[in-house]
Tab-separated table of C-alpha atoms in Angstrom:
chain	number	residue	atom	x	y	z
B	9	MET	CA	89.600	76.816	110.860
B	10	LYS	CA	86.628	78.021	108.702
B	11	ILE	CA	84.436	80.715	110.301
B	12	ASN	CA	81.520	77.774	109.872
B	13	GLU	CA	83.530	75.484	112.141
B	14	LEU	CA	83.560	77.236	115.105
B	15	PRO	CA	81.064	76.968	118.106
B	16	THR	CA	79.337	80.171	118.720
B	17	PRO	CA	79.305	82.481	120.452
B	18	PHE	CA	82.095	84.266	119.142
B	19	TYR	CA	83.012	87.605	118.178
B	20	VAL	CA	84.977	87.807	114.435
B	21	VAL	CA	87.627	90.480	113.450
B	22	TYR	CA	87.960	90.375	109.650
B	23	GLU	CA	91.225	91.535	109.256
B	24	ASP	CA	90.659	92.707	105.453
B	25	LYS	CA	87.684	94.999	106.580
B	26	LEU	CA	90.003	96.340	109.587
B	27	ARG	CA	92.831	97.011	106.805
B	28	ARG	CA	90.400	98.856	104.930
B	29	ASN	CA	89.696	101.099	107.500
B	30	LEU	CA	93.162	101.609	108.995
B	31	SER	CA	94.202	102.583	105.133
B	32	LEU	CA	91.304	105.261	105.008
B	33	ILE	CA	92.655	106.745	108.130
B	34	ASP	CA	96.373	106.700	107.408
B	35	ARG	CA	95.278	108.663	103.874
B	36	VAL	CA	93.806	111.127	105.960
B	37	LYS	CA	96.622	111.415	108.075
B	38	ARG	CA	99.075	111.876	105.067
B	39	GLU	CA	96.624	114.277	102.864
B	40	ALA	CA	95.564	116.262	105.855
B	41	GLY	CA	98.872	116.481	107.713
B	42	VAL	CA	97.617	115.483	111.149
B	43	ASN	CA	98.138	112.998	113.515
B	44	ILE	CA	95.044	109.961	113.803
B	45	ILE	CA	95.627	108.126	117.350
B	46	MET	CA	93.964	105.184	118.562
B	47	ALA	CA	91.010	105.307	121.452
B	48	PHE	CA	90.996	102.204	123.424
B	49	LYS	CA	87.743	102.896	124.743
B	50	ALA	CA	86.416	101.342	121.397
B	51	ASN	CA	88.882	99.019	120.911
B	52	ALA	CA	91.467	97.283	122.876
B	53	LEU	CA	91.579	93.469	121.334
B	54	TRP	CA	95.429	94.129	121.826
B	55	ARG	CA	96.076	90.914	120.506
B	56	SER	CA	94.862	92.426	117.010
B	57	PHE	CA	97.376	95.195	117.652
B	58	PRO	CA	99.965	94.099	114.979
B	59	VAL	CA	97.980	94.796	112.270
B	60	ILE	CA	97.009	98.374	113.752
B	61	LYS	CA	100.692	98.750	114.514
B	62	GLU	CA	101.220	98.791	110.539
B	63	TYR	CA	99.235	102.034	110.318
B	64	VAL	CA	99.086	103.587	113.963
B	65	VAL	CA	101.279	103.600	117.238
B	66	ASP	CA	100.092	106.500	118.975
B	67	SER	CA	96.955	106.104	121.470
B	68	THR	CA	94.711	107.961	123.454
B	69	ALA	CA	93.930	106.534	127.371
B	70	SER	CA	91.224	107.814	130.011
B	71	SER	CA	92.806	105.316	132.567
B	72	LEU	CA	95.824	104.164	133.943
B	73	ASN	CA	95.123	100.508	132.449
B	74	GLU	CA	94.539	102.042	128.880
B	75	MET	CA	97.777	103.768	129.106
B	76	ARG	CA	99.379	100.725	130.256
B	77	LEU	CA	98.271	98.904	127.173
B	78	GLY	CA	99.654	101.648	124.894
B	79	ASN	CA	102.683	101.463	126.102
B	80	GLU	CA	103.162	97.477	125.891
B	81	GLU	CA	101.029	97.060	123.313
B	82	LEU	CA	101.577	99.825	120.853
B	83	GLY	CA	104.669	101.830	121.848
B	84	GLY	CA	104.505	105.072	120.743
B	85	GLU	CA	102.831	108.466	122.197
B	86	VAL	CA	100.261	108.056	124.756
B	87	HIS	CA	97.832	111.213	125.097
B	88	SER	CA	96.087	110.886	128.560
B	89	TYR	CA	92.429	112.324	129.408
B	90	CYS	CA	90.738	111.789	132.662
B	91	PRO	CA	87.969	113.558	133.796
B	92	ALA	CA	89.720	113.566	137.633
B	93	TYR	CA	93.315	112.855	138.406
B	94	THR	CA	94.240	112.077	142.046
B	95	PRO	CA	97.364	112.265	143.892
B	96	GLU	CA	97.551	108.319	143.592
B	97	THR	CA	97.583	108.384	140.162
B	98	ILE	CA	99.205	111.285	138.727
B	99	THR	CA	102.619	110.177	139.182
B	100	GLU	CA	101.908	107.100	137.321
B	101	PHE	CA	100.124	109.303	134.190
B	102	ILE	CA	103.276	111.071	133.907
B	103	ASP	CA	105.419	108.285	133.933
B	104	GLY	CA	103.252	107.020	130.971
B	105	SER	CA	101.833	109.765	129.233
B	106	THR	CA	103.716	112.243	126.459
B	107	HIS	CA	100.292	114.333	126.708
B	108	ILE	CA	98.034	115.063	129.484
B	109	THR	CA	94.900	116.535	129.087
B	110	PHE	CA	93.307	118.289	132.251
B	111	ASN	CA	89.412	118.524	132.462
B	112	SER	CA	89.384	121.581	134.496
B	113	ILE	CA	91.689	124.759	135.468
B	114	SER	CA	91.683	123.531	139.262
B	115	GLN	CA	92.504	120.032	138.204
B	116	TYR	CA	95.469	121.593	136.213
B	117	GLU	CA	96.732	123.867	139.157
B	118	ARG	CA	96.504	121.337	141.717
B	119	PHE	CA	99.136	118.819	139.600
B	120	LYS	CA	101.003	121.623	137.656
B	121	SER	CA	103.970	121.319	139.631
B	122	ASP	CA	104.135	117.482	139.343
B	123	ILE	CA	104.231	118.170	135.577
B	124	MET	CA	106.966	121.162	135.791
B	125	ARG	CA	108.907	118.755	138.008
B	126	ASN	CA	108.969	116.131	135.567
B	127	ASN	CA	109.653	118.436	132.832
B	128	ALA	CA	112.612	120.095	134.527
B	129	ASN	CA	114.518	116.603	135.611
B	130	PRO	CA	117.226	116.167	133.476
B	131	GLU	CA	117.079	112.442	134.493
B	132	ARG	CA	113.695	112.122	133.170
B	133	ASP	CA	113.492	110.115	129.876
B	134	HIS	CA	110.349	112.166	128.481
B	135	ARG	CA	108.692	115.626	128.987
B	136	VAL	CA	105.004	115.872	129.341
B	137	SER	CA	102.805	118.252	127.527
B	138	PRO	CA	100.188	119.393	129.179
B	139	GLY	CA	96.751	120.263	128.260
B	140	LEU	CA	93.358	121.520	128.770
B	141	ARG	CA	89.864	120.177	127.613
B	142	VAL	CA	87.434	123.107	126.349
B	143	ASN	CA	84.042	123.002	126.256
B	144	PRO	CA	82.801	125.123	122.839
B	145	GLN	CA	78.969	124.285	123.991
B	146	CYS	CA	78.101	123.106	120.166
B	147	SER	CA	75.876	120.192	120.357
B	148	VAL	CA	75.407	117.687	117.405
B	149	ILE	CA	74.400	114.805	118.992
B	150	GLU	CA	71.232	113.654	119.222
B	151	THR	CA	71.636	110.971	122.146
B	152	ASP	CA	72.058	112.919	125.225
B	153	LEU	CA	73.813	109.691	126.453
B	154	TYR	CA	76.769	110.514	124.649
B	155	ASN	CA	76.483	114.438	124.161
B	156	PRO	CA	79.349	116.439	126.121
B	157	ALA	CA	77.711	119.439	124.922
B	158	LEU	CA	74.467	119.105	127.403
B	159	PRO	CA	73.887	122.185	129.757
B	160	GLY	CA	75.813	121.680	132.705
B	161	SER	CA	78.219	119.010	131.637
B	162	ARG	CA	80.684	117.884	133.605
B	163	PHE	CA	83.506	117.854	130.557
B	164	GLY	CA	85.436	121.170	129.564
B	165	VAL	CA	86.209	124.298	130.610
B	166	THR	CA	83.983	127.343	128.874
B	167	ALA	CA	85.590	130.511	127.409
B	168	ASP	CA	84.047	132.385	130.259
B	169	ILE	CA	86.257	130.491	133.088
B	170	ILE	CA	89.146	130.851	131.168
B	171	GLY	CA	88.723	134.419	130.629
B	172	ASP	CA	91.778	136.622	128.506
B	173	LYS	CA	94.404	134.588	129.184
B	174	LEU	CA	95.162	130.554	129.519
B	175	PRO	CA	96.720	129.427	132.770
B	176	GLU	CA	100.389	129.315	132.311
B	177	GLY	CA	102.281	126.406	130.948
B	178	ILE	CA	99.270	124.832	128.949
B	179	GLU	CA	100.334	123.585	125.586
B	180	GLY	CA	97.490	122.524	123.940
B	181	LEU	CA	93.480	122.819	123.997
B	182	HIS	CA	91.283	119.158	123.637
B	183	PHE	CA	87.572	119.193	122.582
B	184	HIS	CA	85.400	116.101	122.011
B	185	GLN	CA	81.919	117.393	120.786
B	186	LEU	CA	81.316	114.493	118.417
B	187	CYS	CA	79.806	111.139	118.390
B	188	GLU	CA	79.778	108.940	115.043
B	189	SER	CA	79.567	112.336	113.858
B	190	SER	CA	80.209	113.848	110.008
B	191	SER	CA	82.717	116.062	108.732
B	192	TYR	CA	79.683	118.527	108.526
B	193	ASP	CA	79.169	118.185	112.078
B	194	LEU	CA	82.708	118.959	113.154
B	195	GLU	CA	82.484	122.103	110.649
B	196	LYS	CA	80.038	123.613	112.943
B	197	VAL	CA	82.079	122.565	116.156
B	198	LEU	CA	85.115	123.851	114.574
B	199	ASN	CA	83.527	127.316	114.117
B	200	ALA	CA	82.359	127.649	117.498
B	201	PHE	CA	85.877	126.026	118.807
B	202	GLU	CA	87.627	129.374	116.947
B	203	GLU	CA	85.229	131.594	117.605
B	204	GLN	CA	85.284	131.227	121.118
B	205	PHE	CA	88.871	129.720	121.690
B	206	GLY	CA	90.801	131.223	118.699
B	207	LYS	CA	92.327	134.127	120.885
B	208	TYR	CA	94.361	131.258	122.616
B	209	LEU	CA	95.775	129.346	119.716
B	210	PRO	CA	99.124	131.487	119.368
B	211	ASP	CA	99.930	130.455	122.922
B	212	VAL	CA	99.731	126.827	122.467
B	213	LYS	CA	101.528	123.856	120.348
B	214	TRP	CA	98.777	121.607	119.599
B	215	VAL	CA	95.158	121.269	119.399
B	216	ASN	CA	93.274	117.860	119.867
B	217	MET	CA	89.843	117.363	117.958
B	218	GLY	CA	88.856	114.479	120.116
B	219	GLY	CA	86.907	111.619	119.192
B	220	GLY	CA	83.548	110.910	117.073
B	221	HIS	CA	84.770	111.599	113.555
B	222	LEU	CA	82.996	108.433	111.709
B	223	MET	CA	85.631	108.742	108.910
B	224	THR	CA	85.041	104.873	107.628
B	225	ARG	CA	81.142	104.969	107.318
B	226	LYS	CA	79.856	104.761	104.172
B	227	ASP	CA	78.688	107.899	103.467
B	228	TYR	CA	81.297	109.900	105.200
B	229	ASP	CA	82.600	112.929	103.301
B	230	VAL	CA	86.454	112.201	103.263
B	231	ASP	CA	87.512	114.589	101.053
B	232	HIS	CA	85.599	117.595	103.148
B	233	LEU	CA	87.239	116.131	106.149
B	234	ILE	CA	90.351	116.952	104.450
B	235	GLY	CA	89.640	120.142	103.273
B	236	LEU	CA	88.529	121.079	106.544
B	237	LEU	CA	91.329	119.953	108.746
B	238	LYS	CA	94.114	121.763	105.801
B	239	GLY	CA	92.003	124.731	106.245
B	240	PHE	CA	92.230	124.892	110.173
B	241	ARG	CA	96.160	123.899	109.660
B	242	SER	CA	96.621	126.675	107.370
B	243	ARG	CA	95.069	129.369	109.459
B	244	TYR	CA	97.339	128.018	112.240
B	245	PRO	CA	100.360	126.584	110.946
B	246	TRP	CA	102.447	126.083	113.650
B	247	LEU	CA	99.783	123.687	115.761
B	248	GLU	CA	100.011	119.942	115.449
B	249	VAL	CA	96.517	118.858	115.042
B	250	ILE	CA	95.404	115.295	116.263
B	251	LEU	CA	92.488	113.365	116.158
B	252	GLU	CA	91.432	110.569	118.165
B	253	PRO	CA	88.515	108.478	116.618
B	254	GLY	CA	87.294	105.477	118.457
B	255	SER	CA	84.631	103.776	116.441
B	256	ALA	CA	86.413	104.757	112.889
B	257	PHE	CA	89.071	102.225	113.337
B	258	THR	CA	86.801	99.094	113.657
B	259	TRP	CA	83.878	100.376	112.108
B	260	GLN	CA	82.220	97.403	110.215
B	261	THR	CA	84.906	95.035	110.634
B	262	GLY	CA	83.621	92.457	112.608
B	263	ASP	CA	80.356	90.424	113.900
B	264	LEU	CA	78.850	88.414	116.897
B	265	ILE	CA	77.944	84.670	115.735
B	266	THR	CA	75.329	83.313	117.958
B	267	SER	CA	72.832	80.316	117.566
B	268	VAL	CA	69.072	79.919	118.491
B	269	VAL	CA	68.958	78.171	121.465
B	270	ASP	CA	64.885	77.740	121.836
B	271	VAL	CA	61.669	79.795	120.286
B	272	VAL	CA	59.285	81.084	122.565
B	273	GLU	CA	55.563	82.616	122.490
B	274	ASN	CA	53.318	84.713	124.523
B	275	GLN	CA	50.173	86.819	123.985
B	276	GLY	CA	51.485	86.445	120.102
B	277	ILE	CA	55.195	87.335	120.087
B	278	LYS	CA	57.595	84.997	119.236
B	279	THR	CA	61.165	85.248	120.851
B	280	ALA	CA	63.907	83.736	119.528
B	281	ILE	CA	66.597	82.753	122.428
B	282	ILE	CA	70.342	82.912	121.564
B	283	ASP	CA	73.414	81.900	123.160
B	284	ALA	CA	74.440	85.376	123.704
B	285	SER	CA	73.100	88.186	125.655
B	286	PHE	CA	72.363	91.927	124.904
B	287	ALA	CA	72.802	93.037	128.060
B	288	CYS	CA	76.426	91.210	128.974
B	289	HIS	CA	77.717	91.219	125.336
B	290	MET	CA	76.175	93.904	122.959
B	291	PRO	CA	75.162	97.062	126.250
B	292	ASP	CA	75.012	99.514	123.299
B	293	CYS	CA	71.762	97.789	121.796
B	294	LEU	CA	70.177	98.727	125.128
B	295	GLU	CA	71.643	101.742	125.823
B	296	MET	CA	71.380	103.745	122.739
B	297	PRO	CA	69.351	101.791	121.761
B	298	TYR	CA	69.788	100.462	118.817
B	299	GLN	CA	68.846	97.609	116.653
B	300	PRO	CA	71.748	95.417	114.424
B	301	ALA	CA	71.638	94.412	111.229
B	302	ILE	CA	71.477	90.352	110.954
B	303	GLU	CA	72.513	88.831	107.981
B	304	GLU	CA	70.310	86.474	107.393
B	305	SER	CA	67.094	88.272	108.052
B	306	VAL	CA	65.226	90.255	105.485
B	307	GLU	CA	62.900	93.280	105.541
B	308	LEU	CA	60.644	93.473	108.042
B	309	ASP	CA	57.507	92.039	107.468
B	310	PRO	CA	54.869	90.814	109.651
B	311	SER	CA	53.413	88.300	107.148
B	312	LEU	CA	56.591	86.529	107.259
B	313	PRO	CA	58.257	84.443	110.518
B	314	THR	CA	58.822	87.388	112.629
B	315	TYR	CA	61.024	87.462	116.240
B	316	ARG	CA	62.564	89.097	118.856
B	317	LEU	CA	65.780	88.191	119.668
B	318	GLY	CA	66.125	87.435	123.604
B	319	GLY	CA	69.478	87.115	125.397
B	320	ASN	CA	70.359	84.058	127.233
B	321	SER	CA	70.468	85.903	130.782
B	322	CYS	CA	68.187	86.254	133.667
B	323	LEU	CA	67.425	90.094	132.578
B	324	SER	CA	63.886	90.871	131.958
B	325	GLY	CA	64.732	93.575	129.161
B	326	ASP	CA	67.473	91.074	127.537
B	327	TYR	CA	65.867	91.491	124.104
B	328	VAL	CA	65.675	93.343	121.277
B	329	GLY	CA	63.464	93.427	118.138
B	330	ASP	CA	61.634	92.767	115.653
B	331	TRP	CA	63.349	90.848	112.739
B	332	SER	CA	61.866	88.949	109.982
B	333	PHE	CA	63.067	86.113	108.213
B	334	ALA	CA	62.241	84.124	105.094
B	335	GLU	CA	61.764	80.440	107.257
B	336	PRO	CA	60.867	79.933	110.606
B	337	LEU	CA	63.837	80.268	112.820
B	338	LYS	CA	64.622	76.759	114.481
B	339	ILE	CA	67.164	75.440	117.030
B	340	GLY	CA	70.518	75.635	115.851
B	341	ASP	CA	70.499	78.105	113.544
B	342	ARG	CA	73.195	80.226	113.234
B	343	LEU	CA	72.804	84.211	113.314
B	344	THR	CA	75.291	86.917	112.305
B	345	LEU	CA	74.719	90.519	114.363
B	346	LYS	CA	76.689	92.992	112.180
B	347	ASP	CA	79.191	95.359	113.504
B	348	MET	CA	79.821	94.305	116.722
B	349	ASN	CA	83.405	95.129	117.400
B	350	HIS	CA	83.750	98.732	117.830
B	351	TYR	CA	82.888	99.447	121.655
B	352	THR	CA	81.176	96.078	121.806
B	353	THR	CA	83.786	93.924	122.761
B	354	VAL	CA	84.925	96.344	125.631
B	355	LYS	CA	81.807	97.087	127.057
B	356	THR	CA	81.344	93.524	127.983
B	357	THR	CA	80.168	91.994	131.344
B	358	MET	CA	79.964	88.397	132.935
B	359	PHE	CA	76.998	89.189	134.623
B	360	ASN	CA	75.174	85.855	135.099
B	361	GLY	CA	78.411	84.372	134.618
B	362	ILE	CA	76.990	83.506	131.168
B	363	LYS	CA	79.658	81.877	128.714
B	364	HIS	CA	81.522	85.189	127.388
B	365	PRO	CA	81.952	84.876	123.292
B	366	ASP	CA	85.351	84.091	122.182
B	367	ILE	CA	87.170	86.139	119.670
B	368	VAL	CA	88.160	85.132	116.722
B	369	MET	CA	90.107	86.789	113.540
B	370	CYS	CA	89.621	85.586	110.201
B	371	ASP	CA	92.067	86.446	106.950
B	372	ALA	CA	91.373	87.592	103.702
B	373	GLY	CA	91.349	83.876	102.615
B	374	GLY	CA	88.743	83.036	105.153
B	375	GLU	CA	91.165	80.901	107.472
B	376	CYS	CA	90.577	81.723	111.156
B	377	ARG	CA	92.094	81.618	114.567
B	378	TYR	CA	91.294	82.228	118.116
B	379	LEU	CA	92.511	85.460	119.751
B	380	ARG	CA	91.200	84.772	123.207
B	381	ARG	CA	88.820	81.465	124.378
B	382	PHE	CA	87.132	82.574	127.866
B	383	THR	CA	86.859	80.063	130.653
B	384	TYR	CA	85.176	79.791	134.163
B	385	GLU	CA	88.685	81.096	135.584
B	386	ASP	CA	88.022	84.156	133.801
B	387	TYR	CA	84.635	84.581	135.374
B	388	LYS	CA	85.983	83.697	138.850
B	389	ASN	CA	89.210	85.830	138.750
B	390	ARG	CA	87.081	89.127	138.575
B	391	MET	CA	85.030	88.126	141.649
B	392	SER	CA	87.016	88.325	144.964
């Protein structure tokens, strides 16, 4: 099937664009001598994993479901981090993880014996490397919703709380301060990290620099990133260095294809209602907020036909705008909302029971196949 033959709405993933990103990630891994692992919080389209496995098999998980997905569909190491483990979940995390990062010293002390017991048991098929998330208190993110370095952050331990020495048994340090950030942002954070936590590095085996490294963005300075990582490794050659970017894997690798189903006007504002929903299918547009690019639109010009886009839900705020078009929109027109793969597909809801967009993958030749089609049963089975 060709893309214009498929009924809307649907998400589309372009295999050639996905491979382009994966090739760049593989280059950074090789040239910088680091491990870059996949974050399911940004992309969990496991039917696309056969392509990803050609480049990356290790993953990071923040829940038991993500941990299980990593083991079942990628098969490499699973690095788990959760703000708080419980007695009911820690055994499963130990069973399915190669690395477990704790968000606080109290969490580590509470479950340290479980880790040590596992690692001392000769009948266990793997050991777990415990780590501690730290907070360098270096803020480089403008949007507070995504900023883990805000005063009073619940994420990570500051150096003054740790004191002179790490808790016994900690093998790694983890920091996550970035969000779709540049290598120069990482440089600022890394300077703060080394200044505050450098005294602990002789006592650990690995450092996880978290996510937010948007190395596949067009203007990202990849060479600077590689040099930065190589410099860090030269200062601490005994450390394994790990990065776990989310968006970088699937940045600009997919779109959401929708159709105009009505055009309404009130108080001089025209709204084109589409067969998808910002609230349900593009929540980041309302959370961040940001306005996605539309392939069929032109530069905003009030003298041209200009519209808001309204989602097909009953939420009053389910709209984003404005966009201009060369010609007036009419019912049946297709609109391509760009870059709707990373984070978008994992954050969708079935609010209002609105039809969930199908998921499609297209190869370099333009042939498309369904990865998943959603039905009434998907909606019903999520309810009690």
